Amino acid sequence: MAGLEVLYTCVADRIGCPQDAVVCFVHWEMIKNGYRCIGSGDEPRSSDKKSELLPADWNNDKELYSLRYKASDTDTQVVLKAITVDSTLIFNLMNSSTKQVSDLMVSVGDHVNADQLHTFDSVYKDPDGLAQKVKTQLLPAQTERKNRREEEEEPPRRREEDSDPLRMPSRNPRQGGPPHWPDPLVPPFAAGGADLDPFGSRGGGGMIVDPLRSGYPRSGFDPSSGIPDILPPGAVPPGARFDPFGPVGRRRPGPDPDHMPPPGYDDMFM
């Protein structure tokens, strides 16, 4: 418990009850974990300054202890309060910015020898166990403090940009190869000229979708050879744009069922 003995010796003449010893212990755990005491009470004072020592009036009220701390590496401020309830101290630690609260209940008799208040070597019982409780139940997690420090160190401009709901996101550089530019030798008024050329030799592009030239292979189907029972051979010139108007393949024999009225067709309630 390096450092605690020095602190305890500095305030030994102020310690008058076991609760004072517990508050002194918790204060030193706060110091060990990167906090500095800036004063007592709930409201800031002109005399506030960071210190590892307890303020002069830290235990004026034996029923309610109130101390304010500030992190040594950030602007985070917390308020530590300890309320005496019979033989128990209830600690409450609140972050002044986020209003997040953590609590710890300490049975004073389990951790302090009431008759050894002025003998540091024997005043505390199981100090390691009490230190573990303070670290796990009362103090904020190290990862939380690290994230908060990173947020405070982030450039102000970056934070403003991320918090602006109307800001347009920055454009990423174009991925992939260069865009396809049209041939400058093609006449500017040739747009749609391919629609007028069944052989597809004219430039300018077309505006009619050609399923046979969409890039997907259609093996075994050549409209220029004809479609059984639909188009005779030669009806579609070789290479011409053609949109099939029915299922490719032979129709089943017999009349089309859609051409025959269903039974009871004259029944309007059918």
CSV table of N, CA, C and O in Angstrom, one decimal, residues 94-145:
chain,number,residue,atom,x,y,z
A,94,MET,N,-20.4,9.8,-9.3
A,94,MET,CA,-21.1,10.2,-10.4
A,94,MET,C,-20.2,11.0,-11.3
A,94,MET,O,-19.5,11.9,-10.9
A,95,ASN,N,-20.3,10.7,-12.6
A,95,ASN,CA,-19.6,11.5,-13.7
A,95,ASN,C,-20.4,12.8,-13.9
A,95,ASN,O,-21.6,12.7,-14.3
A,96,SER,N,-19.8,13.9,-13.7
A,96,SER,CA,-20.5,15.2,-13.9
A,96,SER,C,-21.0,15.5,-15.3
A,96,SER,O,-22.0,16.2,-15.5
A,97,SER,N,-20.4,14.9,-16.3
A,97,SER,CA,-20.7,15.1,-17.7
A,97,SER,C,-21.8,14.2,-18.2
A,97,SER,O,-22.8,14.6,-18.7
A,98,THR,N,-21.6,12.9,-18.0
A,98,THR,CA,-22.5,11.9,-18.5
A,98,THR,C,-23.6,11.5,-17.5
A,98,THR,O,-24.5,10.8,-17.8
A,99,LYS,N,-23.4,11.9,-16.2
A,99,LYS,CA,-24.4,11.5,-15.1
A,99,LYS,C,-24.4,10.0,-14.9
A,99,LYS,O,-25.4,9.6,-14.2
A,100,GLN,N,-23.4,9.3,-15.3
A,100,GLN,CA,-23.3,7.9,-15.0
A,100,GLN,C,-22.9,7.7,-13.5
A,100,GLN,O,-22.1,8.4,-13.0
A,101,VAL,N,-23.6,6.7,-12.9
A,101,VAL,CA,-23.4,6.6,-11.4
A,101,VAL,C,-23.0,5.1,-11.1
A,101,VAL,O,-23.5,4.2,-11.8
A,102,SER,N,-22.1,5.0,-10.2
A,102,SER,CA,-21.7,3.7,-9.7
A,102,SER,C,-21.8,3.7,-8.2
A,102,SER,O,-21.6,4.8,-7.6
A,103,ASP,N,-22.0,2.5,-7.6
A,103,ASP,CA,-22.2,2.5,-6.1
A,103,ASP,C,-21.4,1.4,-5.5
A,103,ASP,O,-21.0,0.4,-6.2
A,104,LEU,N,-21.1,1.5,-4.2
A,104,LEU,CA,-20.3,0.5,-3.4
A,104,LEU,C,-20.8,0.6,-2.0
A,104,LEU,O,-20.8,1.7,-1.4
A,105,MET,N,-21.1,-0.5,-1.4
A,105,MET,CA,-21.4,-0.6,0.0
A,105,MET,C,-20.3,-1.3,0.8
A,105,MET,O,-19.8,-2.4,0.4
A,106,VAL,N,-19.8,-0.6,1.8
A,106,VAL,CA,-18.7,-1.1,2.6
A,106,VAL,C,-19.1,-1.3,4.1
A,106,VAL,O,-19.6,-0.3,4.7
A,107,SER,N,-19.0,-2.5,4.6
A,107,SER,CA,-19.2,-2.7,6.0
A,107,SER,C,-18.0,-2.3,6.7
A,107,SER,O,-16.9,-2.9,6.6
A,108,VAL,N,-18.1,-1.2,7.5
A,108,VAL,CA,-16.9,-0.6,8.1
A,108,VAL,C,-16.2,-1.6,9.1
A,108,VAL,O,-15.0,-1.7,9.1
A,109,GLY,N,-17.0,-2.3,9.8
A,109,GLY,CA,-16.3,-3.2,10.8
A,109,GLY,C,-15.6,-4.4,10.2
A,109,GLY,O,-14.7,-4.9,10.8
A,110,ASP,N,-15.9,-4.7,8.9
A,110,ASP,CA,-15.1,-5.8,8.2
A,110,ASP,C,-13.8,-5.3,7.7
A,110,ASP,O,-13.0,-6.1,7.3
A,111,HIS,N,-13.6,-4.0,7.6
A,111,HIS,CA,-12.3,-3.5,7.0
A,111,HIS,C,-11.5,-2.5,7.9
A,111,HIS,O,-10.4,-2.2,7.5
A,112,VAL,N,-12.0,-2.1,9.0
A,112,VAL,CA,-11.3,-1.2,9.9
A,112,VAL,C,-11.3,-1.7,11.3
A,112,VAL,O,-12.4,-2.1,11.8
A,113,ASN,N,-10.2,-1.6,12.0
A,113,ASN,CA,-10.1,-1.9,13.4
A,113,ASN,C,-10.4,-0.6,14.2
A,113,ASN,O,-9.5,0.4,14.1
A,114,ALA,N,-11.5,-0.5,14.8
A,114,ALA,CA,-11.9,0.8,15.4
A,114,ALA,C,-11.0,1.2,16.5
A,114,ALA,O,-10.8,2.4,16.8
A,115,ASP,N,-10.3,0.3,17.2
A,115,ASP,CA,-9.4,0.6,18.3
A,115,ASP,C,-8.0,0.9,17.9
A,115,ASP,O,-7.1,1.0,18.7
A,116,GLN,N,-7.7,0.8,16.5
A,116,GLN,CA,-6.4,1.0,16.0
A,116,GLN,C,-6.3,2.2,15.0
A,116,GLN,O,-5.5,2.1,14.1
A,117,LEU,N,-7.1,3.2,15.2
A,117,LEU,CA,-7.2,4.2,14.2
A,117,LEU,C,-6.0,5.0,14.0
A,117,LEU,O,-5.7,5.6,13.0
A,118,HIS,N,-5.1,5.1,15.1
A,118,HIS,CA,-3.9,5.9,15.0
A,118,HIS,C,-2.7,5.0,14.8
A,118,HIS,O,-1.5,5.5,15.0
A,119,THR,N,-2.9,3.7,14.4
A,119,THR,CA,-1.8,2.8,14.1
A,119,THR,C,-2.0,2.3,12.7
A,119,THR,O,-2.8,1.4,12.5
A,120,PHE,N,-1.2,2.9,11.8
A,120,PHE,CA,-1.5,2.5,10.4
A,120,PHE,C,-1.3,1.0,10.1
A,120,PHE,O,-2.0,0.4,9.3
A,121,ASP,N,-0.3,0.4,10.7
A,121,ASP,CA,0.0,-0.9,10.4
A,121,ASP,C,-1.1,-1.9,10.7
A,121,ASP,O,-1.2,-3.0,10.1
A,122,SER,N,-2.0,-1.5,11.6
A,122,SER,CA,-3.0,-2.5,12.0
A,122,SER,C,-4.4,-1.9,11.9
A,122,SER,O,-5.4,-2.5,12.3
A,123,VAL,N,-4.6,-0.7,11.3
A,123,VAL,CA,-5.9,-0.1,11.2
A,123,VAL,C,-6.8,-0.8,10.2
A,123,VAL,O,-8.0,-0.9,10.4
A,124,TYR,N,-6.3,-1.3,9.1
A,124,TYR,CA,-7.1,-1.9,8.0
A,124,TYR,C,-7.1,-3.4,8.1
A,124,TYR,O,-6.0,-4.0,8.3
A,125,LYS,N,-8.3,-3.9,7.8
A,125,LYS,CA,-8.4,-5.4,7.7
A,125,LYS,C,-8.6,-5.7,6.2
A,125,LYS,O,-9.4,-5.1,5.5
A,126,ASP,N,-7.9,-6.7,5.7
A,126,ASP,CA,-8.0,-7.1,4.3
A,126,ASP,C,-8.0,-5.9,3.3
A,126,ASP,O,-9.0,-5.6,2.6
A,127,PRO,N,-7.0,-5.1,3.3
A,127,PRO,CA,-6.9,-4.0,2.4
A,127,PRO,C,-6.9,-4.4,0.9
A,127,PRO,O,-7.5,-3.6,0.1
A,128,ASP,N,-6.4,-5.5,0.6
A,128,ASP,CA,-6.4,-5.9,-0.8
A,128,ASP,C,-7.8,-6.2,-1.3
A,128,ASP,O,-8.2,-5.9,-2.4
A,129,GLY,N,-8.6,-6.8,-0.4
A,129,GLY,CA,-10.0,-7.1,-0.8
A,129,GLY,C,-10.8,-5.8,-1.0
A,129,GLY,O,-11.7,-5.7,-1.9
A,130,LEU,N,-10.6,-4.8,-0.1
A,130,LEU,CA,-11.3,-3.6,-0.2
A,130,LEU,C,-10.9,-2.8,-1.5
A,130,LEU,O,-11.7,-2.2,-2.2
A,131,ALA,N,-9.6,-2.9,-1.8
A,131,ALA,CA,-9.1,-2.2,-3.0
A,131,ALA,C,-9.7,-2.8,-4.2
A,131,ALA,O,-10.1,-2.1,-5.2
A,132,GLN,N,-9.9,-4.2,-4.2
A,132,GLN,CA,-10.5,-4.8,-5.4
A,132,GLN,C,-12.0,-4.4,-5.5
A,132,GLN,O,-12.5,-4.2,-6.7
A,133,LYS,N,-12.7,-4.3,-4.4
A,133,LYS,CA,-14.1,-3.8,-4.5
A,133,LYS,C,-14.2,-2.4,-5.1
A,133,LYS,O,-15.1,-2.1,-5.9
A,134,VAL,N,-13.3,-1.5,-4.6
A,134,VAL,CA,-13.3,-0.2,-5.1
A,134,VAL,C,-13.1,-0.1,-6.6
A,134,VAL,O,-13.7,0.6,-7.4
A,135,LYS,N,-12.1,-0.9,-7.1
A,135,LYS,CA,-11.7,-0.9,-8.5
A,135,LYS,C,-12.8,-1.5,-9.4
A,135,LYS,O,-13.0,-1.0,-10.5
A,136,THR,N,-13.4,-2.6,-8.9
A,136,THR,CA,-14.4,-3.3,-9.8
A,136,THR,C,-15.8,-2.7,-9.7
A,136,THR,O,-16.6,-2.8,-10.7
A,137,GLN,N,-16.2,-2.2,-8.6
A,137,GLN,CA,-17.6,-1.8,-8.4
A,137,GLN,C,-17.8,-0.3,-8.4
A,137,GLN,O,-18.9,0.2,-8.8
A,138,LEU,N,-16.8,0.5,-8.0
A,138,LEU,CA,-17.0,1.9,-7.9
A,138,LEU,C,-16.3,2.7,-9.0
A,138,LEU,O,-16.9,3.6,-9.7
A,139,LEU,N,-15.1,2.4,-9.3
A,139,LEU,CA,-14.4,3.2,-10.4
A,139,LEU,C,-14.8,2.7,-11.8
A,139,LEU,O,-15.1,1.6,-12.0
A,140,PRO,N,-14.8,3.7,-12.7
A,140,PRO,CA,-15.2,3.3,-14.1
A,140,PRO,C,-14.1,2.4,-14.7
A,140,PRO,O,-12.9,2.5,-14.3
A,141,ALA,N,-14.5,1.6,-15.6
A,141,ALA,CA,-13.6,0.6,-16.3
A,141,ALA,C,-12.5,1.4,-17.0
A,141,ALA,O,-12.7,2.5,-17.5
A,142,GLN,N,-11.3,0.8,-17.1
A,142,GLN,CA,-10.2,1.5,-17.8
A,142,GLN,C,-10.5,1.7,-19.3
A,142,GLN,O,-10.1,2.7,-19.9
A,143,THR,N,-11.2,0.7,-19.9
A,143,THR,CA,-11.6,0.9,-21.3
A,143,THR,C,-12.5,2.1,-21.6
A,143,THR,O,-12.4,2.8,-22.5
A,144,GLU,N,-13.4,2.3,-20.6
A,144,GLU,CA,-14.3,3.4,-20.7
A,144,GLU,C,-13.5,4.7,-20.6
A,144,GLU,O,-13.8,5.7,-21.4
A,145,ARG,N,-12.6,4.8,-19.7
A,145,ARG,CA,-11.8,6.0,-19.6
A,145,ARG,C,-10.9,6.2,-20.8
A,145,ARG,O,-10.7,7.4,-21.2
